Amino acid sequence: MRHLIFLLLAGFLAAQSDAQVTGLATDGQGSPVKGATISLLSAKDSGIVKLGVSKEDGTFNFQTVKEGRYLVKANFVEFQPAYSSVFDAGQSAVTVPALKMEKQPGSLKGVVVTAQKPLLEVKADKMIVNVEGTINAVGSDALELLRKSPGVLVDKDDNLSLSGKNGVQVYIDGRPTPVSGADLASFLKTLNSSQVEAIEIISNPSAKYEAAGNAGIINIRLKKNKSFGTNGSASAGWNIGTYAKYNAGLNLNYRNQKINLFGTYGFNKGKNFNSMSIYRSLADSIFDQQATLVMENLSHNVKVGMDYFINKKSTIGIIVNGNFADPTITNKSATPISYAPTKMVDRILVANNSSEMERDNLNFNLNYSYTGTTGKSLVLNADHGTYDIYSNQFQPNMYYDATGKTPLSSVNYRMIAPTKIDINSFKADWEQPFKKGTLGFGGKIALVETDNDFQRYDVYATGDQLDRDRSNRFNYRENINAGYVNYNRAFKGFAVQAGLRVENTVSKGNSTGLSNNNGEYVTYNSGFKRDYTNFFPSAAITFNKNPKNQFAVNYSRRIDRPNYQDLNPFEFKLDEYTFQKGNINLRPQYTNSIGVTNTYKYKLTSTLNYSHVTDLFTQVFDTAETSKAFISKRNLATQDVVSLNISYPVRYKAYSMFANANAFYTKYNADFGEGRKINVNAGGLSLYVQNSIKFSKTWTAELTAFYNAPTVYQGTIKANAMWSVDAGLQKQVLNGKGTIKTSVSDVFRTLKFKGESNFAGQRSIVASQWESRQFKLNFAYRFGSNQVKAARQRNSGADDEMKRVQQGGGGTPGIGQ
């Protein structure tokens, strides 16, 4: 702390000799230009030192410019950039000659703006992965994109963690999804990369965001065209691994000064192969399961909407979007069961099950935004969404002798489980100038209702018979009422932000069914109710006196609530030796996080973060009936996590490279009694590197690699390292309107999972591999207008739209922020 104070004091004293640079931006006729971007550049390397905007009279002013040699650049839409000559800045003020910008040739017809975003943008509060322009992302789904995002880990069950912490809240276009676990993974697999514009990784969200998500928020931003006129794009792709896969997309948009109509459609079809082995030893038995899984997926994604610009200040919009999928899964497995002392196989269990599923999601959003000339703004969002999930699983279990040829017995059953989720929410956000800063406050009411009807049938030659002992219906209702206040203000050399969010949660679960009481079935009703209120403060301070060496410190407190599947006390039978049971005593987990971010010379970005998690819940394998196992979630005592993220871009002529490293150290502590203690110290490291080289105006090659070091998932599963290399090539055709992309993912086929768990007398070794190596081919074509016009009267509407999207507008799966 003494060193930090010394550095700040030294910077303050040095600033007393800084100078100011002033000037004027004009057009070719000498008239002042308002709103031009003014860049103060270093004469040594043309690096940006400061950025500004010209005022109403065309003037600009850079304060506290350190001694050195500089030049100034002015640019504006429809004008060619103008540069000053090189000058020396010392202890006295410098006034540069007027920067005269000439009109672009043909600018009256509009200017086509072409820009390429960097793969990763690292900011003080979040990291942005720009998926849209990358070659090797083509043909992937959203879950695969997350698997290769910096700091994100995906385990064998497709659970997400971020920098060593579980409890990640996934948003789609600024709205959280209400599903988790397997349901969330299935949903993400239906989103093709062609629909994704960017992925935002927000480690310490402000009070404006919902408090849910201990590890932070991952916001998947879908594409939306902002160009004027009628325009669109179409794409088609083909992948081949073990099986062929097909995808297609269509994006249409019409926009003028008063209205914006847009719609997107995505299609996915194909089979995916997965092999898995599970070795379990407990008591006197060993189970060595080998399985292959084929998932066939057919999905449609639709999004249509309209924005109406009432005037320069107000916009109203409506959006309807949906996701409709009919996946089927075929799982073939054989499990030799051995007597542990002799390791001799006693019998073999063959279980070839099949599942037919439907996963339909439909959402409606109505939004309104107002932006006044004095900096006041209001954003309103009303949302309604439904999730209809249905599964029909047939599970035959055939027992054979040790040779695998002689049948011993069989037990066959069917599980039918329809689930319906209804989501309703209303959210309001207000911002206004206050005490030389910006004051924001708002609130939200959200209601989620879930109805899950689990029906288990015994299958006989004569037909299916309901097993009333193993059937159950679970209803869950969760109401969250929230309010927040947030204030930010910029001072000379630093800026502050502070906020407080309060959330009241009222939840109720009710599990009903029939139980056998001495041969007589009676109705049981097991339920619980909770009502609790929490406060979630957040704060940040940014030291930006030296733009080339900025520091930011931030803090937030967050919560992760159990989902309805984790609370249902009913015991689900997954197979003959594995059960899954919810835990009504599962409490929310809470996280306090503090982070420091440094950005040096606009390139090197480092973030150090510390988190303390209480009541951490994790998936635990325990024993039942001596040789059987059940899976449940429990609250571990505590988890402490320290993480460091470093990123650096390199660009030299036609070559560019981006490298990102994320390391963490975590400590788990828990005591569930004799044989059930957890005291684990673990570290993790993930590396991501993208290399790109542009051979000509139309040819680009890309090579990406990522590596995850050995680590520990959820306190009990020790996982091996994972790594892969992707290579791709891109060709621009048809005068730049068409793009052909081809790539090979996981070139060396090294992307596979292997982990080990030893808890409560049970040792488990799990290994899994999927179709990670694929050849992918994609063609995209853009048509219609792609001109971004500089009409002053439409700027307000565009700004309103962006603010509405950032604050929750945009109609997406889930309940708003």
PDB file of N, CA and C in Angstrom, residues 648-682:
ATOM      1  N   TYR A 648      -2.044 -10.141 -24.185  1.00  0.00           N
ATOM      2  CA  TYR A 648      -1.152  -9.255 -24.936  1.00  0.00           C
ATOM      3  C   TYR A 648      -1.345  -9.471 -26.434  1.00  0.00           C
ATOM      4  N   PRO A 649      -1.603  -8.407 -27.200  1.00  0.00           N
ATOM      5  CA  PRO A 649      -1.714  -8.522 -28.658  1.00  0.00           C
ATOM      6  C   PRO A 649      -0.428  -8.092 -29.356  1.00  0.00           C
ATOM      7  N   VAL A 650      -0.167  -8.692 -30.498  1.00  0.00           N
ATOM      8  CA  VAL A 650       0.983  -8.320 -31.323  1.00  0.00           C
ATOM      9  C   VAL A 650       0.498  -8.147 -32.762  1.00  0.00           C
ATOM     10  N   ARG A 651       0.906  -7.073 -33.390  1.00  0.00           N
ATOM     11  CA  ARG A 651       0.565  -6.863 -34.795  1.00  0.00           C
ATOM     12  C   ARG A 651       1.806  -6.329 -35.526  1.00  0.00           C
ATOM     13  N   TYR A 652       2.185  -7.055 -36.574  1.00  0.00           N
ATOM     14  CA  TYR A 652       3.309  -6.624 -37.394  1.00  0.00           C
ATOM     15  C   TYR A 652       2.947  -6.844 -38.852  1.00  0.00           C
ATOM     16  N   LYS A 653       2.715  -5.731 -39.553  1.00  0.00           N
ATOM     17  CA  LYS A 653       2.320  -5.764 -40.957  1.00  0.00           C
ATOM     18  C   LYS A 653       1.101  -6.671 -41.140  1.00  0.00           C
ATOM     19  N   ALA A 654       1.232  -7.763 -41.892  1.00  0.00           N
ATOM     20  CA  ALA A 654       0.079  -8.626 -42.181  1.00  0.00           C
ATOM     21  C   ALA A 654      -0.149  -9.686 -41.107  1.00  0.00           C
ATOM     22  N   TYR A 655       0.723  -9.737 -40.108  1.00  0.00           N
ATOM     23  CA  TYR A 655       0.634 -10.770 -39.069  1.00  0.00           C
ATOM     24  C   TYR A 655       0.073 -10.177 -37.780  1.00  0.00           C
ATOM     25  N   SER A 656      -0.800 -10.918 -37.132  1.00  0.00           N
ATOM     26  CA  SER A 656      -1.312 -10.512 -35.826  1.00  0.00           C
ATOM     27  C   SER A 656      -1.394 -11.730 -34.918  1.00  0.00           C
ATOM     28  N   MET A 657      -1.211 -11.488 -33.630  1.00  0.00           N
ATOM     29  CA  MET A 657      -1.250 -12.557 -32.641  1.00  0.00           C
ATOM     30  C   MET A 657      -1.875 -12.026 -31.371  1.00  0.00           C
ATOM     31  N   PHE A 658      -2.667 -12.884 -30.730  1.00  0.00           N
ATOM     32  CA  PHE A 658      -3.209 -12.526 -29.425  1.00  0.00           C
ATOM     33  C   PHE A 658      -2.971 -13.691 -28.477  1.00  0.00           C
ATOM     34  N   ALA A 659      -2.397 -13.401 -27.323  1.00  0.00           N
ATOM     35  CA  ALA A 659      -2.113 -14.435 -26.328  1.00  0.00           C
ATOM     36  C   ALA A 659      -2.808 -14.077 -25.021  1.00  0.00           C
ATOM     37  N   ASN A 660      -3.389 -15.098 -24.387  1.00  0.00           N
ATOM     38  CA  ASN A 660      -4.059 -14.911 -23.106  1.00  0.00           C
ATOM     39  C   ASN A 660      -3.699 -16.055 -22.177  1.00  0.00           C
ATOM     40  N   ALA A 661      -3.342 -15.718 -20.942  1.00  0.00           N
ATOM     41  CA  ALA A 661      -3.030 -16.722 -19.927  1.00  0.00           C
ATOM     42  C   ALA A 661      -3.883 -16.458 -18.704  1.00  0.00           C
ATOM     43  N   ASN A 662      -4.497 -17.525 -18.176  1.00  0.00           N
ATOM     44  CA  ASN A 662      -5.323 -17.410 -16.980  1.00  0.00           C
ATOM     45  C   ASN A 662      -4.886 -18.481 -15.990  1.00  0.00           C
ATOM     46  N   ALA A 663      -4.437 -18.064 -14.818  1.00  0.00           N
ATOM     47  CA  ALA A 663      -3.989 -19.005 -13.793  1.00  0.00           C
ATOM     48  C   ALA A 663      -4.785 -18.768 -12.515  1.00  0.00           C
ATOM     49  N   PHE A 664      -5.036 -19.850 -11.774  1.00  0.00           N
ATOM     50  CA  PHE A 664      -5.743 -19.693 -10.499  1.00  0.00           C
ATOM     51  C   PHE A 664      -5.237 -20.701  -9.485  1.00  0.00           C
ATOM     52  N   TYR A 665      -5.395 -20.344  -8.225  1.00  0.00           N
ATOM     53  CA  TYR A 665      -5.079 -21.224  -7.108  1.00  0.00           C
ATOM     54  C   TYR A 665      -6.287 -21.231  -6.191  1.00  0.00           C
ATOM     55  N   THR A 666      -6.741 -22.431  -5.820  1.00  0.00           N
ATOM     56  CA  THR A 666      -7.952 -22.528  -5.012  1.00  0.00           C
ATOM     57  C   THR A 666      -7.756 -23.495  -3.858  1.00  0.00           C
ATOM     58  N   LYS A 667      -8.507 -23.259  -2.782  1.00  0.00           N
ATOM     59  CA  LYS A 667      -8.448 -24.114  -1.599  1.00  0.00           C
ATOM     60  C   LYS A 667      -9.865 -24.455  -1.173  1.00  0.00           C
ATOM     61  N   TYR A 668     -10.157 -25.774  -1.080  1.00  0.00           N
ATOM     62  CA  TYR A 668     -11.461 -26.259  -0.638  1.00  0.00           C
ATOM     63  C   TYR A 668     -11.327 -26.842   0.767  1.00  0.00           C
ATOM     64  N   ASN A 669     -12.329 -26.580   1.626  1.00  0.00           N
ATOM     65  CA  ASN A 669     -12.371 -27.158   2.957  1.00  0.00           C
ATOM     66  C   ASN A 669     -13.790 -27.567   3.296  1.00  0.00           C
ATOM     67  N   ALA A 670     -13.969 -28.828   3.749  1.00  0.00           N
ATOM     68  CA  ALA A 670     -15.287 -29.298   4.178  1.00  0.00           C
ATOM     69  C   ALA A 670     -15.113 -30.515   5.077  1.00  0.00           C
ATOM     70  N   ASP A 671     -16.083 -30.731   5.961  1.00  0.00           N
ATOM     71  CA  ASP A 671     -16.062 -31.874   6.875  1.00  0.00           C
ATOM     72  C   ASP A 671     -17.470 -32.412   7.007  1.00  0.00           C
ATOM     73  N   PHE A 672     -17.723 -33.591   6.372  1.00  0.00           N
ATOM     74  CA  PHE A 672     -19.022 -34.241   6.465  1.00  0.00           C
ATOM     75  C   PHE A 672     -18.978 -35.446   7.401  1.00  0.00           C
ATOM     76  N   GLY A 673     -17.921 -35.565   8.215  1.00  0.00           N
ATOM     77  CA  GLY A 673     -17.803 -36.701   9.115  1.00  0.00           C
ATOM     78  C   GLY A 673     -16.707 -37.640   8.661  1.00  0.00           C
ATOM     79  N   GLU A 674     -16.583 -38.751   9.389  1.00  0.00           N
ATOM     80  CA  GLU A 674     -15.534 -39.719   9.132  1.00  0.00           C
ATOM     81  C   GLU A 674     -15.576 -40.217   7.691  1.00  0.00           C
ATOM     82  N   GLY A 675     -14.429 -40.129   7.005  1.00  0.00           N
ATOM     83  CA  GLY A 675     -14.344 -40.582   5.634  1.00  0.00           C
ATOM     84  C   GLY A 675     -14.931 -39.623   4.627  1.00  0.00           C
ATOM     85  N   ARG A 676     -15.421 -38.495   5.098  1.00  0.00           N
ATOM     86  CA  ARG A 676     -16.069 -37.538   4.192  1.00  0.00           C
ATOM     87  C   ARG A 676     -15.512 -36.128   4.404  1.00  0.00           C
ATOM     88  N   LYS A 677     -14.209 -36.045   4.522  1.00  0.00           N
ATOM     89  CA  LYS A 677     -13.549 -34.764   4.697  1.00  0.00           C
ATOM     90  C   LYS A 677     -12.879 -34.339   3.398  1.00  0.00           C
ATOM     91  N   ILE A 678     -12.946 -33.037   3.124  1.00  0.00           N
ATOM     92  CA  ILE A 678     -12.312 -32.488   1.925  1.00  0.00           C
ATOM     93  C   ILE A 678     -11.372 -31.367   2.351  1.00  0.00           C
ATOM     94  N   ASN A 679     -10.103 -31.516   2.013  1.00  0.00           N
ATOM     95  CA  ASN A 679      -9.111 -30.480   2.269  1.00  0.00           C
ATOM     96  C   ASN A 679      -8.163 -30.472   1.072  1.00  0.00           C
ATOM     97  N   VAL A 680      -8.514 -29.690   0.074  1.00  0.00           N
ATOM     98  CA  VAL A 680      -7.824 -29.749  -1.210  1.00  0.00           C
ATOM     99  C   VAL A 680      -7.257 -28.384  -1.573  1.00  0.00           C
ATOM    100  N   ASN A 681      -5.986 -28.371  -1.937  1.00  0.00           N
ATOM    101  CA  ASN A 681      -5.366 -27.198  -2.543  1.00  0.00           C
ATOM    102  C   ASN A 681      -5.092 -27.525  -4.002  1.00  0.00           C
ATOM    103  N   ALA A 682      -5.521 -26.665  -4.887  1.00  0.00           N
ATOM    104  CA  ALA A 682      -5.391 -26.967  -6.314  1.00  0.00           C
ATOM    105  C   ALA A 682      -5.066 -25.707  -7.093  1.00  0.00           C
TER     106      ALA A 682
END
